[in-house]
Each structure stands twice: as C-alpha cells, then as structure tokens.
Coordinates of C-alpha atoms and ligand atoms in Angstrom, one line a residue:
M1 CA 0.0 0.0 0.0
W2 CA 1.3 3.4 -0.9
C3 CA 0.8 6.4 1.3
R4 CA 1.3 10.0 0.8
M5 CA 2.6 12.3 3.4
G6 CA -0.4 14.6 3.0
G7 CA 0.3 16.6 6.1
T8 CA -2.5 14.9 7.9
L9 CA -2.2 13.3 11.3
A10 CA -4.0 10.1 10.1
F11 CA -0.9 8.8 8.5
I12 CA 1.3 7.1 11.0
L13 CA 4.5 5.5 9.7
T14 CA 5.0 2.0 11.0
S15 CA 7.9 0.6 9.1
V16 CA 10.2 1.3 6.3
L17 CA 10.6 -1.7 4.0
S18 CA 13.0 -1.8 1.1
G19 CA 12.6 1.9 0.6
I20 CA 8.8 1.9 0.5
L21 CA 7.1 3.7 3.3
V22 CA 4.3 1.6 4.8
C23 CA 1.6 3.3 6.8
A24 CA -0.7 2.0 9.5
E25 CA -3.7 0.9 7.4
D26 CA -7.0 2.5 7.7
P27 CA -9.5 0.4 9.7
Y28 CA -11.4 -2.4 8.0
Q29 CA -15.2 -2.7 8.1
Y30 CA -17.0 -5.9 7.1
E31 CA -20.6 -6.1 6.0
D32 CA -22.5 -9.2 5.0
W33 CA -25.6 -8.6 2.9
T34 CA -28.1 -11.1 1.7
V35 CA -30.3 -9.6 -1.1
S36 CA -33.7 -11.4 -1.4
Y37 CA -37.4 -10.8 -2.1
I38 CA -39.8 -10.4 0.8
S39 CA -43.4 -9.3 0.7
A40 CA -44.5 -5.9 2.0
S41 CA -47.6 -3.8 1.6
P42 CA -46.4 -0.2 1.7
L43 CA -49.5 1.0 -0.2
G44 CA -51.9 -1.4 1.2
V45 CA -51.4 -4.1 -1.4
S46 CA -49.0 -7.0 -0.8
Q47 CA -46.1 -7.0 -3.3
K48 CA -42.6 -8.4 -3.8
V49 CA -39.9 -6.0 -2.7
I50 CA -36.2 -6.4 -2.6
A51 CA -34.8 -6.5 1.0
I52 CA -31.2 -6.6 2.3
N53 CA -30.9 -8.9 5.3
N54 CA -34.7 -9.0 5.4
Q55 CA -34.9 -5.2 5.7
F56 CA -36.7 -2.9 3.4
P57 CA -35.3 -0.3 2.8
G58 CA -31.9 -1.9 3.3
P59 CA -29.6 -1.1 6.3
Q60 CA -27.9 2.2 6.5
L61 CA -24.2 1.8 5.4
E62 CA -22.5 3.9 8.1
T63 CA -18.8 4.3 7.7
T64 CA -16.0 6.8 8.2
T65 CA -13.8 8.6 5.7
N66 CA -11.1 6.2 4.3
Y67 CA -12.3 3.1 6.1
N68 CA -11.7 -0.1 4.0
L69 CA -15.2 -1.4 3.3
I70 CA -15.5 -5.1 2.6
I71 CA -19.1 -5.8 1.6
N72 CA -20.0 -9.4 0.8
V73 CA -23.2 -9.5 -1.2
H74 CA -25.2 -12.8 -1.6
N75 CA -27.7 -12.7 -4.5
E76 CA -30.8 -14.6 -3.6
L77 CA -32.9 -13.0 -6.3
D78 CA -33.9 -14.8 -9.5
E79 CA -32.0 -12.2 -11.5
P80 CA -28.4 -10.9 -11.9
L81 CA -27.5 -8.1 -9.4
L82 CA -25.1 -5.3 -8.9
I83 CA -25.2 -2.6 -6.2
T84 CA -24.0 0.9 -7.0
W85 CA -22.8 3.4 -4.4
D86 CA -24.4 6.6 -5.7
G87 CA -22.0 9.6 -5.0
I88 CA -19.1 7.5 -3.5
Q89 CA -16.2 8.5 -5.7
L90 CA -14.3 5.1 -5.6
R91 CA -10.9 6.8 -6.3
K92 CA -9.0 5.1 -9.1
N93 CA -11.3 2.2 -8.7
S94 CA -14.3 2.1 -11.1
W95 CA -14.1 -1.7 -10.8
Q96 CA -16.3 -1.4 -7.7
D97 CA -18.9 0.9 -9.2
G98 CA -21.6 -1.8 -9.6
V99 CA -23.1 -0.5 -12.9
A100 CA -23.7 -2.6 -16.0
E101 CA -20.6 -1.5 -17.9
T102 CA -18.1 -1.7 -15.1
N103 CA -18.8 -5.1 -13.7
C104 CA -20.1 -8.5 -14.7
P105 CA -23.2 -9.1 -12.6
I106 CA -23.5 -11.3 -9.5
Q107 CA -25.6 -14.3 -10.8
P108 CA -28.5 -15.6 -8.8
G109 CA -27.3 -17.9 -6.1
S110 CA -23.8 -16.5 -6.0
S111 CA -21.9 -13.9 -4.0
W112 CA -19.4 -11.2 -4.7
T113 CA -17.4 -9.0 -2.3
Y114 CA -17.0 -5.3 -3.0
T115 CA -13.9 -3.6 -1.6
F116 CA -13.7 0.1 -1.6
K117 CA -13.4 3.2 0.6
A118 CA -15.1 6.6 0.8
K119 CA -11.7 8.3 0.3
D120 CA -11.6 11.9 1.4
Q121 CA -15.4 12.0 1.5
I122 CA -17.9 12.7 4.3
G123 CA -21.6 13.2 4.0
S124 CA -24.9 11.6 2.8
Y125 CA -25.4 9.3 -0.1
Y126 CA -27.4 6.2 -1.0
Y127 CA -26.9 2.8 -2.7
Y128 CA -29.3 0.9 -4.9
P129 CA -29.4 -2.2 -7.2
S130 CA -28.5 -0.9 -10.7
L131 CA -29.6 -3.7 -13.0
K132 CA -33.0 -4.9 -14.4
F133 CA -35.1 -2.0 -13.0
Q134 CA -34.7 -3.5 -9.6
K135 CA -34.7 -0.1 -7.9
A136 CA -38.4 0.0 -8.5
A137 CA -38.6 -2.9 -6.0
G138 CA -36.3 -1.5 -3.4
G139 CA -32.9 -2.8 -2.4
F140 CA -31.8 0.8 -1.6
G141 CA -30.5 2.3 1.6
S142 CA -28.8 5.3 2.9
I143 CA -25.0 5.8 3.1
R144 CA -23.6 7.9 5.9
V145 CA -19.9 8.7 5.9
N146 CA -18.7 10.2 9.2
P147 CA -15.7 12.5 9.3
R148 CA -12.6 11.3 11.1
R149 CA -12.4 12.4 14.7
I150 CA -9.7 15.0 14.1
I151 CA -12.0 16.9 11.7
S152 CA -14.5 19.2 13.3
S153 CA -18.0 19.7 11.9
P154 CA -19.4 23.2 11.2
F155 CA -22.3 22.6 13.6
V156 CA -23.0 21.3 17.0
P157 CA -23.4 17.5 17.0
P158 CA -27.1 16.7 16.7
A159 CA -29.1 14.7 19.3
D160 CA -29.6 12.0 16.7
D161 CA -29.3 11.3 13.0
Y162 CA -32.1 9.8 10.9
A163 CA -32.0 8.6 7.3
V164 CA -35.2 9.7 5.4
L165 CA -35.5 7.9 2.1
I166 CA -38.3 9.4 0.0
G167 CA -39.4 8.3 -3.4
D168 CA -42.2 7.6 -5.8
W169 CA -43.5 4.0 -5.9
Y170 CA -45.6 1.6 -7.9
K171 CA -47.7 -1.2 -6.5
T172 CA -46.6 -3.2 -9.6
D173 CA -43.6 -5.5 -9.4
H174 CA -40.4 -4.3 -11.2
Q175 CA -40.4 -7.2 -13.7
T176 CA -43.9 -6.1 -15.0
L177 CA -42.7 -2.4 -15.0
R178 CA -39.7 -3.4 -17.0
N179 CA -41.8 -5.3 -19.6
I180 CA -44.0 -2.2 -20.0
L181 CA -40.9 -0.1 -20.8
D182 CA -39.4 -2.9 -23.0
N183 CA -42.6 -2.9 -25.0
G184 CA -42.1 0.8 -25.7
H185 CA -44.6 2.3 -23.3
L186 CA -44.0 4.6 -20.3
L187 CA -45.1 3.8 -16.7
G188 CA -47.6 6.6 -16.1
S189 CA -48.2 8.1 -12.7
P190 CA -46.9 6.3 -9.7
D191 CA -49.2 4.9 -7.1
G192 CA -47.8 6.9 -4.2
I193 CA -44.8 8.3 -2.3
L194 CA -43.0 6.2 0.3
I195 CA -40.9 7.5 3.2
N196 CA -38.5 4.9 4.5
G197 CA -40.4 2.2 2.6
L198 CA -43.8 3.0 4.2
G199 CA -47.0 4.6 2.9
P200 CA -48.7 7.7 4.2
H201 CA -48.8 8.3 7.9
Q202 CA -46.9 5.0 8.7
A203 CA -43.2 6.1 9.3
S204 CA -42.7 7.8 12.7
F205 CA -39.7 9.7 13.9
S206 CA -39.5 10.1 17.7
V207 CA -37.8 13.3 19.0
N208 CA -37.4 15.1 22.3
P209 CA -38.6 18.7 22.6
G210 CA -35.9 21.4 22.4
K211 CA -33.3 19.1 20.8
T212 CA -31.9 19.3 17.3
Y213 CA -31.8 16.4 14.9
R214 CA -30.1 15.7 11.5
L215 CA -32.2 14.3 8.8
R216 CA -30.4 12.8 5.8
I217 CA -32.9 13.0 3.0
S218 CA -32.3 11.1 -0.2
N219 CA -34.7 10.9 -3.1
V220 CA -34.4 7.2 -4.0
G221 CA -37.4 7.2 -6.4
L222 CA -37.6 6.5 -10.1
T223 CA -38.8 9.8 -11.7
H224 CA -40.3 12.5 -9.5
T225 CA -38.8 15.5 -7.9
L226 CA -40.2 15.7 -4.3
N227 CA -40.8 18.7 -2.2
F228 CA -39.9 18.0 1.5
R229 CA -41.3 19.9 4.4
I230 CA -42.3 19.5 8.1
Q231 CA -45.4 21.0 9.6
G232 CA -44.4 23.8 12.0
H233 CA -40.6 23.4 11.6
R234 CA -37.9 24.9 9.6
L235 CA -35.2 23.0 7.8
L236 CA -31.6 24.2 8.2
L237 CA -29.7 23.0 5.3
V238 CA -26.2 22.0 6.2
E239 CA -24.9 19.4 3.7
T240 CA -25.4 18.5 0.1
E241 CA -23.9 15.1 -1.1
G242 CA -20.7 15.6 0.8
S243 CA -20.4 19.4 0.7
Y244 CA -21.0 21.5 3.7
V245 CA -23.1 24.5 2.6
T246 CA -23.6 27.9 4.0
Q247 CA -26.3 27.1 6.6
T248 CA -29.6 28.4 5.4
Y249 CA -33.2 28.0 6.6
Y250 CA -35.8 26.7 4.2
S251 CA -39.5 26.0 4.8
T252 CA -39.5 23.5 1.9
L253 CA -36.8 21.8 0.0
D254 CA -37.0 20.4 -3.5
V255 CA -35.2 17.0 -3.7
H256 CA -34.7 15.8 -7.3
V257 CA -34.3 12.1 -8.1
G258 CA -30.9 10.8 -6.8
Q259 CA -30.1 13.9 -4.6
S260 CA -29.2 13.8 -1.0
Y261 CA -29.4 16.6 1.6
S262 CA -28.8 16.9 5.4
V263 CA -31.0 19.3 7.3
L264 CA -30.9 20.2 11.0
V265 CA -34.4 20.4 12.5
T266 CA -34.8 21.9 16.0
M267 CA -37.9 20.7 17.9
D268 CA -38.9 24.2 18.9
Q269 CA -42.7 23.9 19.0
S270 CA -44.3 24.7 22.3
I271 CA -47.1 22.2 22.1
P272 CA -45.9 18.6 22.5
A273 CA -47.7 16.9 19.6
D274 CA -47.4 15.0 16.4
F275 CA -46.4 17.0 13.3
Q276 CA -46.6 15.9 9.7
I277 CA -43.6 15.3 7.5
I278 CA -44.5 15.6 3.8
A279 CA -42.9 14.6 0.6
S280 CA -45.0 15.5 -2.4
T281 CA -44.5 15.5 -6.1
R282 CA -43.4 18.7 -7.8
F283 CA -44.1 19.9 -11.3
V284 CA -46.9 17.4 -12.0
W285 CA -50.6 17.5 -11.4
P286 CA -52.4 16.2 -9.5
E287 CA -49.8 16.0 -6.8
L288 CA -49.1 12.9 -4.8
N289 CA -48.3 13.1 -1.1
G290 CA -46.2 10.9 1.1
S291 CA -46.2 11.6 4.8
A292 CA -44.6 10.5 8.0
I293 CA -45.0 11.5 11.6
L294 CA -42.7 13.7 13.7
H295 CA -43.6 12.5 17.2
Y296 CA -42.7 14.7 20.2
N297 CA -41.7 12.2 22.8
T298 CA -43.4 13.5 26.0
T299 CA -46.0 12.1 28.3
S300 CA -48.2 15.1 27.5
N301 CA -48.2 14.5 23.7
R302 CA -51.4 15.8 22.4
G303 CA -51.6 13.7 19.3
P304 CA -51.9 15.1 15.7
V305 CA -51.6 18.8 15.6
S306 CA -54.5 20.6 13.8
G307 CA -54.3 23.3 11.2
D308 CA -53.2 23.5 7.6
L309 CA -50.5 21.4 6.2
P310 CA -47.6 23.3 4.8
R311 CA -47.9 23.8 1.0
A312 CA -45.3 23.3 -1.6
P313 CA -44.5 26.1 -4.0
N314 CA -46.2 25.6 -7.4
D315 CA -43.8 27.4 -9.7
V316 CA -40.5 26.4 -11.3
Q317 CA -38.7 29.7 -10.8
S318 CA -38.6 29.4 -7.0
S319 CA -37.0 26.0 -7.3
L320 CA -34.3 27.4 -9.6
E321 CA -33.7 30.2 -7.1
Q322 CA -33.5 27.8 -4.3
A323 CA -30.9 25.8 -6.2
R324 CA -28.8 28.9 -6.8
S325 CA -29.0 29.8 -3.1
I326 CA -27.2 26.5 -2.1
R327 CA -23.6 27.6 -1.7
L328 CA -20.4 26.0 -0.5
N329 CA -19.3 27.0 3.0
L330 CA -15.7 28.0 2.0
T331 CA -14.3 28.0 5.5
A332 CA -15.7 24.7 6.7
G333 CA -13.4 21.6 6.5
A334 CA -15.1 18.5 5.2
A335 CA -13.0 15.3 5.0
R336 CA -9.6 16.9 5.1
L337 CA -8.2 19.6 7.4
N338 CA -7.9 22.2 4.7
P339 CA -11.1 24.3 4.1
Q340 CA -13.4 23.5 1.2
G341 CA -12.6 26.8 -0.4
S342 CA -8.9 26.1 -0.7
Y343 CA -9.4 24.5 -4.2
H344 CA -9.9 27.6 -6.4
Y345 CA -11.9 26.0 -9.3
G346 CA -12.9 29.4 -10.6
R347 CA -9.3 30.3 -11.5
L348 CA -8.7 27.2 -13.6
K349 CA -8.7 27.4 -17.4
I350 CA -11.3 25.2 -19.1
A351 CA -9.4 22.6 -21.2
K352 CA -12.5 21.1 -22.7
S353 CA -16.2 21.7 -22.9
Y354 CA -18.9 19.1 -23.4
V355 CA -22.5 19.7 -24.1
F356 CA -24.9 16.9 -23.5
A357 CA -28.4 17.3 -24.8
N358 CA -31.2 14.9 -23.9
S359 CA -34.0 14.1 -26.3
A360 CA -36.9 11.7 -26.6
L361 CA -37.8 9.8 -29.8
K362 CA -40.4 7.2 -30.8
L363 CA -38.8 4.6 -33.0
K364 CA -41.3 2.2 -34.5
E365 CA -43.8 3.3 -31.9
K366 CA -41.4 2.5 -29.1
Q367 CA -40.1 5.1 -26.7
R368 CA -36.4 5.8 -26.6
Y369 CA -34.3 8.5 -25.0
M370 CA -31.0 9.9 -26.3
V371 CA -28.0 12.0 -25.4
N372 CA -26.6 14.0 -28.4
G373 CA -28.6 11.8 -30.7
V374 CA -27.3 8.6 -29.4
S375 CA -29.5 6.1 -27.5
F376 CA -27.4 3.9 -25.2
V377 CA -27.5 0.1 -25.6
R378 CA -26.0 -2.3 -23.2
S379 CA -23.0 -4.3 -24.5
R380 CA -22.8 -8.0 -24.1
T381 CA -19.4 -7.6 -22.4
P382 CA -19.0 -4.8 -19.9
I383 CA -17.0 -1.9 -21.5
K384 CA -14.6 -1.8 -18.6
L385 CA -13.6 -5.4 -19.0
A386 CA -13.4 -5.1 -22.8
D387 CA -11.2 -2.1 -22.3
Y388 CA -8.9 -3.8 -19.9
L389 CA -8.7 -7.0 -21.9
K390 CA -8.5 -5.1 -25.2
L391 CA -11.4 -7.0 -26.7
E392 CA -12.3 -5.7 -30.1
G393 CA -15.8 -4.7 -31.3
V394 CA -17.4 -4.1 -27.9
F395 CA -17.3 -0.3 -27.8
Q396 CA -15.7 2.7 -29.5
I397 CA -14.4 5.8 -27.8
G398 CA -16.0 8.7 -29.5
S399 CA -19.2 6.8 -30.4
I400 CA -21.1 9.8 -29.0
P401 CA -20.3 13.4 -30.1
D402 CA -19.3 15.9 -27.4
H403 CA -21.8 18.4 -28.6
P404 CA -25.3 18.0 -30.0
I405 CA -25.3 17.9 -33.9
D406 CA -28.2 19.5 -35.8
H407 CA -30.3 17.1 -37.8
A408 CA -28.1 14.1 -37.0
T409 CA -29.7 10.7 -37.6
P410 CA -30.6 9.1 -34.3
S411 CA -28.4 6.1 -33.6
F412 CA -27.8 3.4 -31.0
A413 CA -24.4 2.7 -29.4
S414 CA -22.7 1.7 -26.2
S415 CA -21.6 5.3 -25.9
V416 CA -18.1 6.2 -24.6
I417 CA -16.6 9.6 -24.6
S418 CA -13.0 10.3 -23.7
G419 CA -11.7 12.7 -21.0
D420 CA -8.1 13.6 -20.6
F421 CA -6.7 12.7 -17.2
R422 CA -6.3 15.8 -15.1
A423 CA -8.0 18.1 -17.6
F424 CA -10.3 20.7 -16.0
V425 CA -13.6 20.4 -17.9
E426 CA -16.9 22.1 -18.3
I427 CA -20.0 19.9 -18.9
V428 CA -23.3 21.6 -19.9
F429 CA -26.5 19.6 -19.6
Q430 CA -28.9 21.1 -22.2
N431 CA -32.5 20.2 -21.8
P432 CA -34.7 21.2 -24.7
E433 CA -37.6 19.1 -23.4
N434 CA -40.4 20.3 -21.2
T435 CA -39.8 17.9 -18.3
L436 CA -37.2 18.3 -15.6
Q437 CA -34.0 16.2 -15.9
S438 CA -31.7 14.9 -13.2
W439 CA -28.2 14.0 -14.2
H440 CA -25.5 12.2 -12.3
I441 CA -21.8 11.5 -12.9
D442 CA -20.1 8.5 -11.1
G443 CA -16.6 8.9 -9.8
Y444 CA -16.7 12.6 -9.2
A445 CA -18.3 15.5 -7.4
F446 CA -18.6 18.5 -9.7
F447 CA -19.2 22.2 -9.1
V448 CA -22.7 23.3 -10.2
V449 CA -21.6 26.7 -11.6
G450 CA -24.7 27.8 -13.4
M451 CA -28.3 27.3 -14.5
G452 CA -30.3 29.3 -16.9
W453 CA -33.3 29.2 -19.2
G454 CA -33.2 28.5 -22.9
E455 CA -30.2 27.3 -24.9
W456 CA -26.8 27.6 -23.4
N457 CA -24.2 29.6 -25.3
P458 CA -20.6 30.6 -24.3
D459 CA -21.8 34.1 -23.1
A460 CA -23.6 32.2 -20.2
R461 CA -20.2 31.7 -18.7
Q462 CA -20.3 35.4 -17.5
S463 CA -23.1 34.4 -15.1
Y464 CA -21.2 31.4 -13.6
N465 CA -20.6 31.2 -9.9
L466 CA -16.8 30.9 -9.8
L467 CA -16.4 31.3 -6.2
D468 CA -18.7 29.1 -3.9
A469 CA -20.7 26.8 -6.2
V470 CA -21.7 23.6 -4.4
A471 CA -19.9 20.4 -5.3
R472 CA -22.2 17.4 -5.7
S473 CA -22.8 14.3 -7.9
T474 CA -26.4 14.8 -9.1
T475 CA -27.9 18.0 -10.5
Q476 CA -31.2 18.9 -11.8
V477 CA -31.8 20.6 -15.2
Y478 CA -35.1 22.4 -15.4
E479 CA -37.4 22.2 -18.4
N480 CA -36.1 24.1 -21.4
S481 CA -32.9 25.2 -19.6
W482 CA -29.3 24.3 -19.0
T483 CA -27.1 23.4 -16.1
A484 CA -23.3 23.9 -16.3
V485 CA -20.9 22.0 -14.1
M486 CA -17.1 22.0 -13.8
L487 CA -14.7 19.3 -12.6
E488 CA -11.1 18.2 -12.8
L489 CA -10.8 14.7 -14.4
D490 CA -8.4 13.5 -11.7
N491 CA -10.0 10.1 -11.1
P492 CA -8.9 7.6 -13.8
G493 CA -11.6 5.0 -14.6
L494 CA -14.7 4.3 -16.6
W495 CA -17.5 6.4 -15.2
N496 CA -21.2 6.3 -15.9
I497 CA -23.0 9.6 -16.7
R498 CA -26.7 8.9 -16.4
S499 CA -30.2 10.2 -16.1
Q500 CA -31.3 9.5 -12.6
D501 CA -34.8 9.1 -14.0
L502 CA -34.7 5.3 -14.2
Q503 CA -37.2 5.2 -17.0
R504 CA -35.1 7.4 -19.2
Q505 CA -31.8 5.7 -18.2
W506 CA -33.4 2.3 -19.0
L507 CA -34.4 3.6 -22.4
G508 CA -31.1 5.0 -23.4
Q509 CA -30.3 8.2 -21.6
E510 CA -26.7 7.5 -20.4
L511 CA -23.1 7.3 -21.6
Y512 CA -19.7 6.5 -20.2
L513 CA -16.8 8.7 -19.6
H514 CA -13.4 7.1 -20.2
V515 CA -10.7 8.8 -18.1
A516 CA -7.2 7.2 -18.6
N517 CA -3.8 8.3 -17.7
S518 CA -1.9 7.9 -20.9
N519 CA 1.3 9.5 -19.6
T520 CA 3.7 6.5 -19.5
S521 CA 6.2 8.4 -17.4
D522 CA 3.7 8.9 -14.7
D523 CA 4.0 6.4 -11.9
V524 CA 1.5 3.8 -10.8
R525 CA -0.1 6.0 -8.2
R526 CA -1.6 8.1 -10.9
R527 CA -3.2 5.2 -12.7
E528 CA -6.3 3.2 -12.0
E529 CA -5.9 0.2 -9.8
P530 CA -5.6 -3.2 -11.5
P531 CA -8.8 -5.3 -11.5
P532 CA -9.7 -6.9 -8.1
H533 CA -8.6 -10.5 -7.4
N534 CA -12.3 -11.7 -7.5
L535 CA -13.0 -10.1 -11.0
V536 CA -15.9 -11.9 -12.7
L537 CA -15.7 -12.6 -16.4
C538 CA -18.7 -12.7 -18.7
G539 CA -19.7 -12.1 -22.3
S540 CA -16.8 -12.4 -24.7
A541 CA -14.3 -12.2 -21.9
L542 CA -15.2 -15.8 -21.0
D543 CA -13.6 -17.0 -24.2
L544 CA -10.2 -16.0 -23.0
H545 CA -9.5 -19.0 -20.9
S546 CA -5.9 -18.2 -20.1
F547 CA -6.8 -14.9 -18.5
N548 CA -5.8 -14.6 -14.8
P549 CA -6.1 -11.2 -13.2
Ligands
NAG1 C1 -19.1 27.9 7.8 O1 -18.2 27.0 8.5 C2 -17.6 27.6 9.6 C3 -16.4 26.7 10.1 O2 -16.9 25.4 10.5 C4 -18.6 27.8 10.7 O3 -18.1 28.3 11.8 C5 -19.7 28.8 10.1 O4 -20.8 28.9 10.9 C6 -20.2 28.3 8.7 N1 -21.0 29.3 8.1 C7 -22.2 29.2 7.6 C8 -22.8 30.4 7.0 O5 -22.7 28.1 7.5
NAG2 C1 -39.0 8.3 24.1 O1 -39.4 8.1 25.4 C2 -39.3 6.7 25.8 C3 -39.9 6.5 27.2 O2 -39.6 7.7 28.0 C4 -37.8 6.4 25.8 O3 -37.6 5.1 26.2 C5 -37.2 6.6 24.4 O4 -35.8 6.4 24.4 C6 -37.5 8.1 24.0 N1 -37.1 8.3 22.6 C7 -36.2 9.2 22.2 C8 -36.0 9.4 20.8 O5 -35.7 9.9 23.0
NAG3 C1 -51.5 16.8 -0.7 O1 -51.3 17.7 0.3 C2 -51.8 19.0 0.0 C3 -51.4 19.9 1.2 O2 -50.0 20.0 1.2 C4 -53.2 19.0 -0.3 O3 -53.6 20.3 -0.7 C5 -53.5 18.1 -1.4 O4 -54.9 18.0 -1.7 C6 -53.0 16.7 -1.1 N1 -53.2 15.8 -2.3 C7 -53.7 14.6 -2.2 C8 -53.8 13.9 -3.5 O5 -54.1 14.1 -1.1
NAG4 C1 4.1 13.0 -17.5 O1 4.6 12.6 -16.2 C2 5.8 13.2 -15.9 C3 6.3 12.5 -14.6 O2 5.3 12.5 -13.6 C4 5.6 14.7 -15.7 O3 6.8 15.3 -15.4 C5 5.1 15.2 -17.0 O4 4.7 16.6 -16.9 C6 3.8 14.5 -17.5 N1 3.4 14.9 -18.8 C7 2.1 15.3 -19.1 C8 1.9 15.7 -20.4 O5 1.3 15.4 -18.2

C-alpha cells in the first residue's frame, strides 16, 4: 500500500521496507448482505420487494472517511444483481462501481465481495441495485460517511441522526414495470410516495422537545422530484452530497431524483404533539403526497396537531432560485483539514467543454431517449472489461459526439466519450424538453456553476458562480434550460454519466466517460488500480481461458 505524506495526522509511519514507506492501514469494516425478495404492503397491497438482510429499505451503510469497506453480497434474487454506491467516488477504482458496464453481474445464487473506501469524503449518499429496473422494487439504503475524529464539523453534533429515504412508488412489481418499458410504453403516474419504505402516515420519527436532529434526506425514487417539508418546523440545510453548505433555513426543499441533503431540525414547538412530515411530487398535477409523523416524545403528547398542512410552492422559478442559493461554505473543513474553499476551481482554465443534450424519440412506436442523438444500448461484455482485456468490437471511444449535432440521424451505441486525465472540464447539460432532468456522474463531485433558461451559449459563462458553487454528484436541469458543471478529471476509470430518472436511463439516456492516464512516465499512483482478485468474467471475456487477473 502506498501512502502520501499529505500533512494529515492520520498517516502514521509504522515501518520502512526496502525503501517503501508503509503506513498504518485505515480500519477495516466488514458487512455481510443477503439480497432477497420479501413481501411488503407499503401502499396497502401485498407486493414483492427487494430486501437486504430482510430489511426494506436496506440497512444504512454507516462508515468513516477512508475506512476499508468489505461488503459481501449474496444474491438470492432470481436475476443478476449489482449494487451501485451513488455519490461515492471510488478513487481510481471504477471496478467497484456496480453498474452494468463496469462489472459482470452477480448471478442468482452466487456472492461477490465489494472492496472500496469513501476516500476523502464525508456526508450523505445512498446505494441501490442498478440492474434490471430492480430499484423499483427497493434494495436501496442510505450511506452515511462520518468524518474522522480530528475533523470538526461546522455545527454542534445533533441529538440524533435519521435517514429519510423518499421516493415515488408503484404497486406493480419491477419485472412487470420493466416489460412495459421494453414494449415501448412509459409507466404513467406512480401509485404513491414512500418514506423509509412506508406509505402515508406510517413512518414515525421520535424526537425530544428542544433538541436538534439531523435528517439525511435522499430521493431514492424513479422519476419524480419531491418537495420535502415539516409542519411547524424549519429546515436548516447543512450538507449536500458531501459538501458543507452555508447554513440556510428553508421552509420547503426540492429534492430531485438521486439527490441527498442533510438538514438540521430543532424541535422548537411549544405544544408537545405529532407533526406531519410531507414529501409531495413537484411539477406534476395532481400532486401525490407521502407523509410520516414527527412525534414529540413526551408524556403530555397531544396527538396530531390541527391546522393547515404546509404547502409546496407551485412554480418552477422558485425551485431554480433555491438551487442557486445553495452555496459551499468555503471556510468549513469536510473530509480533510484544509477548508473546502482552498481549491480555487474558478481560477482554472477550461481545457475542454462538453454539451450533453437529452431528447426523446419514438422509434417504430417505441419510446427511446438519447444523449446528443445517441441512445445507449448495453453491450454483451462490460465496456470496462473489454477495455482492460483489449477486446475488439465491444465499444468505441467517440461513439457519441461531445456536442449535439443538428439534424443528425438518431443512432444506437454503447456510448463512450473520452476525457483527458487531469483536464479541467466544463459539462453543460442542455434540456430542450419540457420535463425536468436529473443528471449524475459517477466517480466525481462537480461544481454546479450555473443554471439558466433556454439554450446555453458561451456568453452564459459570464453568469457562472466561480467562487462558492456547491460540489455534488447529481444535478437537476429544469425544463427548457441548461445546467453547467465544472470538474477536474483527476479520477482515472470508466464512469457512468446517467439520467437519474430510471425510465429514461433504462431507455437509453446515459453514456460512459473514459478517463485514462496515458502518460507512461507517470508512476503507478496516478493510474487506475488493477482489477480486483475476484474479478468476474462474462460475455466475450469468457472466451479468454488463459486470463488470470
Ligand atoms: C461555515 O463553516 C464555519 C467553520 O466550520 C462555521 O463556523 C460557520 O458557521 C459556517 N458558516 C455558515 C454560514 O454556515
Ligand atoms: C421516548 O421516550 C421513551 C420513554 O420515556 C424512551 O424510552 C425513548 O428512548 C424516547 N425516545 C427518544 C427518541 O428519546
Ligand atoms: C396533498 O397535500 C396538500 C397539502 O399539502 C393538499 O392540498 C392536497 O390535496 C394533497 N393531495 C392529495 C392527493 O391528497
Ligand atoms: C508525465 O509525467 C511526468 C512525470 O510524472 C511529468 O513530469 C510530465 O509533466 C507529465 N506529462 C504530461 C503531459 O502530463
């Protein structure tokens, strides 16, 4: 194991072996997960859901920055399985990303062990099963990465910390939903909104009056933006997918699919009672409500509080303004001792600019979605494996253009785009459709520097936030608008860029970013790690009998 003398106290030298410095290793954390179907009735109808160790939602994965996570996953479903760690950056290790093109699946009845760490990360994320539309059946859970003890947090430790997983939900099982999509149709309106796997009024959070709690809210649903709010209480936003933000009170918060937020809520109401927690669909009519109970834990609890429920805003502009108001706290330290503001992204020169435009198309009456005119199709052999083993004919770098091309003929490909290692790049997500998009990039956190209506053009750069834009891994793009992000491609690997709307991703709205260090004079520390010892082969890689990783 290599270590850097990064000036942090965590690295303790233990020995010097043949000129190589060996550090005390970070602690190991072992998890053993059995993934299986159980029946549950979140919306009053018994259905087959995916549980982990018989829990639906799955257990919270609580870890600490840089711990070595060893997660043994047993697949007891009747389908192949992979679990992806949405927002965990997997430094130089896309082998553990658990998406279709980085790993061969864990076959039914078999097991596979993930090995990774949340390197230099803190904060709130979530995991979910990435194949076969299984997320519609559950299998998701919250990820909580605690800072190391030497790093102080920018707020007083809360009395307790609760995961709040919100999402749209269908009463139909995921295999039926998948067939509907494969037959070229869309799913239509969901049947309800779940909070921690439970239907309206079922989940309950017990709190003590006067105390402050941290809620880690993740939208684990399929398609819908949800507006989150609590009757009689304000939400102090403190963290966004691993960034500490300038602490701001909101009465309601829009959480787009795939996004995670931490809020602090102080139990400051003078009447000890039960208050409603609401998550309701945004930008669609009629709205669907999910709810849970905030229970003041006192002997004098008066039961449900009367009065109006808080309402969600009903315009789009206020959502955009809320997004712009979420800023990085430059002086707070997150996973490392140096403050978040010490990386001056705004002063770096853009080496390359990408524009990814989504579009919808009906081909032979079947719905498809595209990025820059290309609809993604899964390859028989994962792209990552084909790349490593140099298998011909699986994918082509450049099979998707880096800008939308007018009047291009729509095509299908296992799209891969290249990124130069260490290049500082701008990615513009252009949304010419009249529905909201939610975009995610694996392997990175990016700075969300701007959002605006209409078509992006280079003049829009004048409006970018080059000082304290928030760094995160999933961003929304409002209808007929654009969102610009910036990032340094310092993480070699093959990284999925996808629509977090699972219907759109399933029908083609995704691509892969290939970041390789081609500088042969650079040493091994600047390259992606070799494949893990337990690498699974599939597709045309199975024909290479002599291969031994
Ligand atoms: C920013 O972080 C600092 C350092 O932890 C903290 O003292 C301060 O209250 C935070 N400011 C805001 C506006 O959140
Ligand atoms: C609520 O009160 C009960 C009984 O007094 C106690 O056992 C429980 O720990 C309390 N819950 C919380 C969240 O403090
Ligand atoms: C959802 O809750 C809002 C109040 O926030 C209410 O006006 C609306 O009628 C509810 N919708 C449904 C379908 O129950
Ligand atoms: C390649 O790596 C060497 C050694 O690390 C470095 O000095 C050089 O600047 C690198 N070249 C490029 C083009 O990055």
